[in-house]
Coordinates of C-alpha atoms in Angstrom, one line a residue:
M65 CA 0.0 0.0 0.0
N66 CA 2.8 2.4 0.9
D67 CA 4.7 1.4 -2.2
C68 CA 1.7 2.3 -4.4
Y69 CA 1.2 5.5 -2.5
L70 CA 4.9 6.4 -3.1
L71 CA 4.6 5.4 -6.8
F72 CA 1.5 7.6 -7.2
C73 CA 3.2 10.6 -5.5
S74 CA 6.3 10.1 -7.7
Q75 CA 4.2 10.1 -10.8
A76 CA 2.2 13.1 -9.7
R77 CA 5.4 15.0 -8.9
F78 CA 6.8 14.0 -12.3
S79 CA 3.6 15.2 -14.1
Y80 CA 3.7 18.5 -12.2
V81 CA 7.4 19.1 -13.1
R82 CA 6.6 18.1 -16.7
M83 CA 3.7 20.5 -16.9
K84 CA 5.7 23.2 -15.4
Y85 CA 8.5 22.6 -17.9
L86 CA 6.0 22.6 -20.8
F87 CA 4.4 25.8 -19.6
F88 CA 7.6 27.7 -19.3
S89 CA 8.8 26.3 -22.7
W90 CA 5.6 27.5 -24.4
L91 CA 5.9 30.9 -22.6
A92 CA 9.5 31.3 -23.8
V93 CA 8.4 30.4 -27.4
F94 CA 5.5 32.9 -27.2
V95 CA 7.7 35.7 -25.8
G96 CA 10.5 35.0 -28.2
S97 CA 8.0 35.0 -31.2
W98 CA 6.5 38.2 -30.0
I99 CA 9.9 39.9 -29.7
I100 CA 10.9 38.7 -33.2
Y101 CA 7.6 39.9 -34.6
V102 CA 8.0 43.3 -33.1
Q103 CA 11.6 43.6 -34.2
Y104 CA 10.7 42.5 -37.7
S105 CA 7.8 45.0 -37.9
T106 CA 10.2 47.7 -36.7
Y107 CA 12.8 46.6 -39.3
T108 CA 10.3 46.7 -42.2
E109 CA 9.1 50.2 -41.1
L110 CA 12.7 51.5 -40.7
C111 CA 14.2 49.8 -43.7
R112 CA 12.4 50.7 -46.9
G113 CA 15.2 50.6 -49.4
K114 CA 13.1 48.9 -52.1
D115 CA 10.5 51.6 -51.9
C116 CA 13.1 54.3 -52.1
K117 CA 14.8 52.7 -55.1
K118 CA 11.5 52.3 -56.9
I119 CA 10.6 56.0 -56.4
I120 CA 14.0 57.1 -57.6
C121 CA 14.2 54.7 -60.6
D122 CA 10.6 55.5 -61.8
K123 CA 11.6 59.2 -61.9
Y124 CA 14.9 58.5 -63.7
K125 CA 13.3 56.2 -66.3
T126 CA 10.7 58.8 -67.1
G127 CA 13.4 61.4 -67.6
V128 CA 12.5 63.6 -64.5
I129 CA 15.9 63.3 -62.8
D130 CA 19.5 62.3 -63.7
G131 CA 22.8 61.9 -61.9
P132 CA 26.0 59.9 -61.9
A133 CA 24.5 57.1 -59.8
C134 CA 21.3 56.7 -61.8
N135 CA 22.4 54.2 -64.4
S136 CA 24.2 52.0 -61.9
L137 CA 21.2 52.0 -59.6
C138 CA 18.4 51.5 -62.1
V139 CA 19.8 49.9 -65.3
T140 CA 23.0 47.9 -64.7
E141 CA 22.2 47.4 -61.0
T142 CA 25.8 47.6 -60.0
L143 CA 24.8 49.9 -57.1
Y144 CA 22.9 47.9 -54.5
F145 CA 21.9 48.2 -50.9
G146 CA 23.4 46.1 -48.2
K147 CA 23.0 46.3 -44.4
C148 CA 20.3 48.6 -43.2
L149 CA 21.5 51.4 -40.8
S150 CA 18.3 53.5 -40.8
T151 CA 17.2 54.9 -37.4
K152 CA 14.1 56.8 -38.8
P153 CA 11.7 55.7 -41.6
N154 CA 12.1 59.0 -43.5
N155 CA 15.9 58.8 -43.6
Q156 CA 17.0 55.6 -45.3
M157 CA 20.6 54.7 -44.7
Y158 CA 22.4 51.5 -46.0
L159 CA 25.8 50.1 -46.4
G160 CA 26.2 49.6 -50.1
I161 CA 28.4 48.5 -52.9
W162 CA 28.9 50.5 -56.1
G163 CA 30.8 48.3 -58.5
N164 CA 33.8 47.2 -56.3
L165 CA 33.7 50.3 -54.0
P166 CA 32.0 50.2 -50.6
G167 CA 29.9 53.2 -49.7
V168 CA 27.0 54.5 -47.6
V169 CA 23.7 55.0 -49.5
K170 CA 21.2 57.6 -48.1
C171 CA 17.7 58.2 -49.5
Q172 CA 14.9 60.5 -48.3
M173 CA 11.4 59.1 -47.9
E174 CA 8.2 61.1 -47.1
Q175 CA 8.4 63.6 -44.3
A176 CA 6.2 65.8 -42.2
L177 CA 4.6 68.8 -43.9
H178 CA 5.6 71.2 -41.1
L179 CA 8.8 71.6 -39.1
D180 CA 8.8 69.9 -35.7
F181 CA 11.8 70.0 -33.4
G182 CA 11.7 66.2 -33.2
T183 CA 12.2 65.9 -37.0
E184 CA 14.6 67.1 -39.6
L185 CA 15.0 70.7 -40.7
E186 CA 14.4 69.4 -44.2
P187 CA 10.6 69.0 -44.8
R188 CA 9.7 67.3 -48.1
K189 CA 6.5 66.1 -49.6
E190 CA 6.1 63.4 -52.2
I191 CA 3.5 65.3 -54.3
V192 CA 6.0 68.1 -55.2
L193 CA 9.1 65.9 -55.4
F194 CA 11.5 67.1 -58.1
D195 CA 9.2 69.9 -59.2
K196 CA 12.0 72.5 -59.5
P197 CA 13.5 73.8 -61.7
T198 CA 10.8 73.7 -64.4
R199 CA 11.2 73.1 -68.0
G200 CA 12.5 76.2 -69.8
T201 CA 14.6 77.4 -66.8
T202 CA 17.9 78.8 -68.0
V203 CA 21.2 78.1 -66.4
Q204 CA 21.3 81.7 -65.2
K205 CA 17.9 81.5 -63.7
F206 CA 18.9 78.2 -61.9
K207 CA 22.0 79.9 -60.5
E208 CA 19.8 82.7 -59.2
M209 CA 17.5 80.1 -57.5
V210 CA 20.5 78.4 -55.9
Y211 CA 21.9 81.8 -54.8
S212 CA 18.6 82.7 -53.1
L213 CA 18.4 79.4 -51.3
F214 CA 21.9 79.8 -50.0
K215 CA 21.2 83.3 -48.8
A216 CA 18.2 82.0 -46.8
K217 CA 20.2 79.1 -45.4
L218 CA 23.6 80.6 -44.9
G219 CA 23.0 84.4 -44.5
D220 CA 24.4 87.1 -46.6
Q221 CA 27.9 85.7 -47.2
G222 CA 30.1 87.6 -49.5
N223 CA 31.3 84.6 -51.5
L224 CA 28.0 82.8 -52.2
S225 CA 28.6 83.1 -55.9
E226 CA 31.6 80.9 -55.6
L227 CA 29.5 78.3 -53.8
V228 CA 26.9 78.5 -56.6
N229 CA 29.5 77.7 -59.2
L230 CA 30.8 74.8 -57.1
I231 CA 27.3 73.4 -56.9
L232 CA 26.9 73.6 -60.7
T233 CA 30.2 71.7 -61.1
V234 CA 28.9 68.9 -58.8
A235 CA 25.5 68.9 -60.5
D236 CA 27.2 68.2 -63.8
G237 CA 27.3 64.5 -63.1
D238 CA 28.4 63.3 -66.6
K239 CA 31.0 66.1 -66.8
D240 CA 29.9 67.2 -70.2
G241 CA 30.2 70.9 -69.3
Q242 CA 26.4 71.3 -69.2
V243 CA 23.8 70.8 -66.5
S244 CA 20.7 69.1 -67.9
L245 CA 17.2 69.6 -66.5
G246 CA 17.3 66.2 -64.8
E247 CA 20.7 67.0 -63.2
A248 CA 19.4 70.3 -62.0
K249 CA 16.3 68.7 -60.5
S250 CA 18.5 66.3 -58.6
A251 CA 20.8 69.0 -57.4
W252 CA 17.9 71.2 -56.3
A253 CA 16.4 68.3 -54.2
L254 CA 19.8 67.5 -52.7
L255 CA 20.4 71.2 -51.7
Q256 CA 17.5 71.0 -49.4
L257 CA 19.5 68.5 -47.3
N258 CA 22.0 70.0 -44.9
E259 CA 24.3 67.0 -45.0
F260 CA 24.7 67.2 -48.8
L261 CA 25.4 70.9 -48.7
L262 CA 28.0 70.4 -45.9
M263 CA 29.7 67.6 -47.9
V264 CA 30.1 70.0 -50.9
I265 CA 31.3 72.9 -48.7
L266 CA 33.8 70.7 -46.8
Q267 CA 34.7 68.4 -49.7
D268 CA 38.4 69.0 -49.3
K269 CA 38.5 68.5 -45.5
E270 CA 40.0 65.4 -44.1
H271 CA 37.2 64.4 -41.7
T272 CA 34.2 64.9 -44.1
P273 CA 33.2 61.8 -46.1
K274 CA 33.5 62.2 -49.8
L275 CA 30.5 62.4 -52.1
M276 CA 30.6 59.4 -54.6
G277 CA 27.5 60.2 -56.6
F278 CA 23.8 60.8 -56.6
C279 CA 20.5 60.2 -58.3
G280 CA 17.6 62.4 -57.4
D281 CA 17.9 63.0 -53.7
L282 CA 19.5 59.6 -53.2
Y283 CA 23.3 60.0 -52.7
V284 CA 26.3 57.7 -52.0
M285 CA 29.1 58.8 -49.7
E286 CA 32.4 57.3 -48.7
S287 CA 32.1 54.4 -46.3
V288 CA 33.9 54.3 -42.9
E289 CA 35.4 51.1 -41.4
Y290 CA 34.2 51.9 -37.9
T291 CA 30.8 53.5 -37.7
S292 CA 30.8 54.5 -34.1
L293 CA 33.2 56.2 -31.8
Y294 CA 33.3 53.3 -29.5
G295 CA 31.4 50.1 -28.6
I296 CA 30.9 46.7 -30.1
S297 CA 28.3 45.6 -32.6
L298 CA 26.0 42.9 -31.1
P299 CA 23.0 41.1 -32.7
W300 CA 19.8 42.9 -31.9
V301 CA 18.4 39.8 -30.0
I302 CA 21.3 40.2 -27.5
E303 CA 20.9 44.0 -27.4
L304 CA 17.3 43.6 -26.1
F305 CA 18.4 42.0 -22.9
I306 CA 21.4 44.4 -22.0
P307 CA 20.5 47.2 -19.6
S308 CA 21.5 50.6 -21.0
G309 CA 23.8 51.4 -18.0
F310 CA 25.7 48.2 -18.4
R311 CA 25.8 48.7 -22.2
R312 CA 27.5 52.1 -21.8
S313 CA 30.1 50.6 -19.4
M314 CA 30.7 47.8 -21.8
D315 CA 31.1 50.2 -24.7
Q316 CA 33.9 52.0 -22.9
L317 CA 35.8 48.7 -22.7
F318 CA 35.7 48.2 -26.5
T319 CA 37.7 51.2 -27.5
P320 CA 41.0 51.6 -29.2
S321 CA 44.2 52.1 -27.2
W322 CA 44.5 55.5 -25.6
P323 CA 47.0 57.0 -28.1
R324 CA 44.6 56.0 -30.9
K325 CA 41.7 57.5 -29.0
A326 CA 43.7 60.7 -28.7
K327 CA 44.2 60.8 -32.5
I328 CA 40.5 60.3 -33.1
A329 CA 39.7 63.1 -30.6
I330 CA 42.1 65.4 -32.4
G331 CA 40.2 64.7 -35.5
L332 CA 36.9 65.7 -33.9
L333 CA 38.5 68.9 -32.6
E334 CA 39.7 69.6 -36.2
F335 CA 36.2 69.0 -37.6
V336 CA 34.8 71.5 -35.0
E337 CA 37.3 74.0 -36.4
D338 CA 36.1 73.2 -39.9
V339 CA 32.4 74.1 -39.2
F340 CA 33.2 77.0 -36.8
H341 CA 33.1 80.1 -38.9
G342 CA 34.0 78.2 -42.1
P343 CA 34.1 79.7 -45.6
Y344 CA 30.3 80.0 -45.7
G345 CA 29.3 80.8 -42.2
N346 CA 28.9 78.8 -39.0
F347 CA 27.3 75.4 -38.7
L348 CA 25.8 74.0 -35.5
M349 CA 26.4 70.4 -34.4
C350 CA 23.0 69.5 -33.0
D351 CA 23.6 65.8 -32.3
I352 CA 27.1 65.0 -31.2
S353 CA 26.8 61.4 -30.2
A354 CA 29.1 58.4 -30.6
K355 CA 26.9 56.8 -33.3
N356 CA 27.4 59.8 -35.6
L357 CA 31.2 59.6 -35.5
G358 CA 33.4 57.0 -37.0
Y359 CA 37.0 56.4 -37.9
N360 CA 39.1 54.6 -40.5
D361 CA 41.8 51.9 -40.2
K362 CA 44.4 54.7 -39.6
Y363 CA 42.3 56.1 -36.7
D364 CA 41.4 59.3 -38.6
L365 CA 38.0 60.6 -37.6
K366 CA 35.3 60.5 -40.2
M367 CA 31.8 61.8 -39.8
V368 CA 29.2 59.1 -40.3
D369 CA 26.0 61.2 -40.1
M370 CA 25.9 65.0 -40.5
R371 CA 22.2 65.4 -41.0
K372 CA 21.9 67.3 -37.7
I373 CA 24.6 69.7 -38.5
V374 CA 22.7 72.8 -39.6
P375 CA 23.5 76.4 -40.7
E376 CA 23.4 78.7 -37.8
T377 CA 21.4 81.4 -39.8
N378 CA 18.8 78.8 -40.8
L379 CA 18.3 77.5 -37.3
K380 CA 18.0 80.9 -35.8
E381 CA 15.3 82.0 -38.2
I382 CA 13.2 78.9 -37.4
I383 CA 13.8 78.9 -33.6
K384 CA 13.1 82.6 -33.0
D385 CA 9.3 82.2 -33.7
R386 CA 8.9 78.9 -31.8
H387 CA 6.3 79.0 -29.1
C388 CA 7.5 77.8 -25.7
E389 CA 6.5 77.2 -22.1
S390 CA 10.0 76.4 -20.9
D391 CA 13.6 75.9 -22.1
L392 CA 12.7 72.3 -22.9
D393 CA 10.6 73.5 -25.8
C394 CA 13.6 75.2 -27.4
V395 CA 15.7 72.2 -28.4
Y396 CA 16.6 71.0 -31.9
G397 CA 18.2 67.5 -32.2
T398 CA 19.7 66.7 -28.8
D399 CA 22.3 69.3 -28.4
C400 CA 21.2 72.7 -29.9
R401 CA 19.4 74.5 -27.1
T402 CA 18.2 78.1 -26.7
S403 CA 16.2 79.6 -23.9
C404 CA 12.5 80.4 -23.6
D405 CA 11.8 84.2 -23.2
Q406 CA 8.9 84.1 -20.6
S407 CA 7.8 87.6 -21.5
T408 CA 7.0 86.7 -25.1
M409 CA 6.7 82.9 -24.7
K410 CA 9.0 82.6 -27.7
C411 CA 12.4 80.8 -28.0
T412 CA 15.4 83.1 -28.2
S413 CA 17.6 82.7 -31.3
E414 CA 21.0 82.3 -29.6
V415 CA 22.2 78.8 -29.0
I416 CA 23.5 78.4 -25.5
Q417 CA 26.5 76.0 -26.0
P418 CA 29.1 76.1 -28.8
N419 CA 30.1 73.1 -30.8
L420 CA 33.4 72.8 -28.9
A421 CA 31.8 72.5 -25.5
K422 CA 29.5 69.7 -26.8
A423 CA 32.4 67.9 -28.4
C424 CA 34.4 68.1 -25.1
Q425 CA 31.4 66.7 -23.2
L426 CA 31.4 63.6 -25.4
L427 CA 35.2 63.3 -25.2
K428 CA 35.5 63.6 -21.4
D429 CA 34.9 60.0 -20.5
Y430 CA 36.4 58.7 -23.7
L431 CA 39.8 60.4 -23.1
L432 CA 40.0 60.3 -19.4
R433 CA 39.6 56.5 -19.3
G434 CA 43.1 55.1 -19.6
A435 CA 44.8 58.5 -19.9
P436 CA 48.5 58.5 -19.0
S437 CA 48.9 59.6 -15.4
E438 CA 51.4 62.4 -16.2
I439 CA 48.8 64.3 -18.3
R440 CA 45.5 63.2 -16.7
E441 CA 45.1 66.1 -14.3
E442 CA 45.9 68.7 -16.9
L443 CA 43.7 66.9 -19.5
E444 CA 40.8 66.8 -17.1
K445 CA 41.2 70.5 -16.2
Q446 CA 41.2 71.5 -19.9
L447 CA 38.2 69.4 -20.7
Y448 CA 36.1 70.9 -17.9
S449 CA 37.1 74.4 -19.0
C450 CA 36.0 73.5 -22.5
I451 CA 32.6 72.1 -21.3
A452 CA 32.0 75.3 -19.4
L453 CA 32.2 77.4 -22.6
K454 CA 29.1 79.5 -23.4
V455 CA 28.2 81.3 -26.6
T456 CA 27.1 84.4 -24.6
A457 CA 30.4 84.7 -22.7
N458 CA 32.6 87.7 -23.3
Q459 CA 35.5 87.0 -25.7
M460 CA 34.0 83.5 -26.5
E461 CA 35.8 83.2 -29.8
M462 CA 39.2 83.9 -28.3
E463 CA 38.5 81.4 -25.5
H464 CA 37.2 78.9 -28.0
S465 CA 40.4 79.1 -30.1
L466 CA 42.7 79.1 -27.0
I467 CA 41.0 76.0 -25.4
L468 CA 40.9 74.1 -28.7
N469 CA 44.5 74.7 -29.5
N470 CA 45.6 73.9 -25.9
L471 CA 43.7 70.6 -26.1
K472 CA 45.2 69.6 -29.5
T473 CA 48.7 70.5 -28.4
L474 CA 48.4 68.5 -25.2
L475 CA 47.2 65.4 -27.1
W476 CA 49.7 65.7 -29.9
K477 CA 52.6 66.1 -27.6
K478 CA 51.7 62.8 -25.9
I479 CA 51.3 60.8 -29.1
S480 CA 53.6 62.5 -31.5
Y481 CA 56.4 60.0 -30.9
T482 CA 54.2 56.9 -31.0
N483 CA 53.3 54.7 -33.9
D484 CA 49.7 55.9 -33.6
S485 CA 50.5 59.5 -34.6

């Protein structure tokens, strides 16, 4: 009797354990399937390269647009999209291959009809896509259109005519000495995009990716071996289960050696110089984050994403009429902040923090971790002085130049006799 009772209890316990195992197995399958479904849905929403290619190629094949990348994209298909890097549906970004050359392909999808500070400063609507210039527009008239656009974006710079001529050279994709209507439509669409404009303006600068070609408002730029300032690329399934705090700590472990980090940091400081009162005015870096900065195999900094680097004149014009309740309403991107004037309930036009201060904020932990002991104290002091810079401070430009040069000198002195220099 006792033996039967024990056998019954053992079977019952086994059945309970089995049911528990089955329940948790099915729960794991359900949760896993749900996560995969959500991620797949997110991917299909973010990664719409086929739609982008179809829109562009339809316009090309009907003769609306033209450019050096059109034939490769739409006819010979030697330009194709690889890994999706998009973070927003309206800004498509892919690693790509053009013939034998790696590149980054960027394409614009539909966008909001009005400017919102959570979106781009580049509104675009599919209905009026590639509607300018119209048939019959002369080259002289097109130059006047471009000049007026630059005056609105960049302010009344004395050398805008030189920039207009530079744009016409870039727009002449087949290099036949003439800008066709299709090429002009492509160029006009691209000039609405701040990143494209900046690539043209800074085309001879070391830290700006080179423009490889375009078709409509799709463009191909030079690829970068390392597409983030630091960190390690993990499969998205693993990313889901890593807390953000631990992820930041882990990223700091996967960085180059300190001399190489110093070289990359010098590159960022040089890029800040490039956009600070450059040949066509000042540009503001409104999203200085690790994911927008990369570097090549020689540890030279290369910008990966410049879409949130905007002309100061353009940003001021838009911000000054922005209704606000507090300073939190006066932010573009993540890093361009003005203050809210409580008497008018409008945002002021003056950005509070200069580019250099924002760059130093990003570099602080990056450079101090593993810094040589003999320069760590001085480096920390200079970085904090840099972070404290304000646009409204007296003699800001002099302080800006002094701090930037001191930082570069300190870093170069330490690495100038190493293999990493």
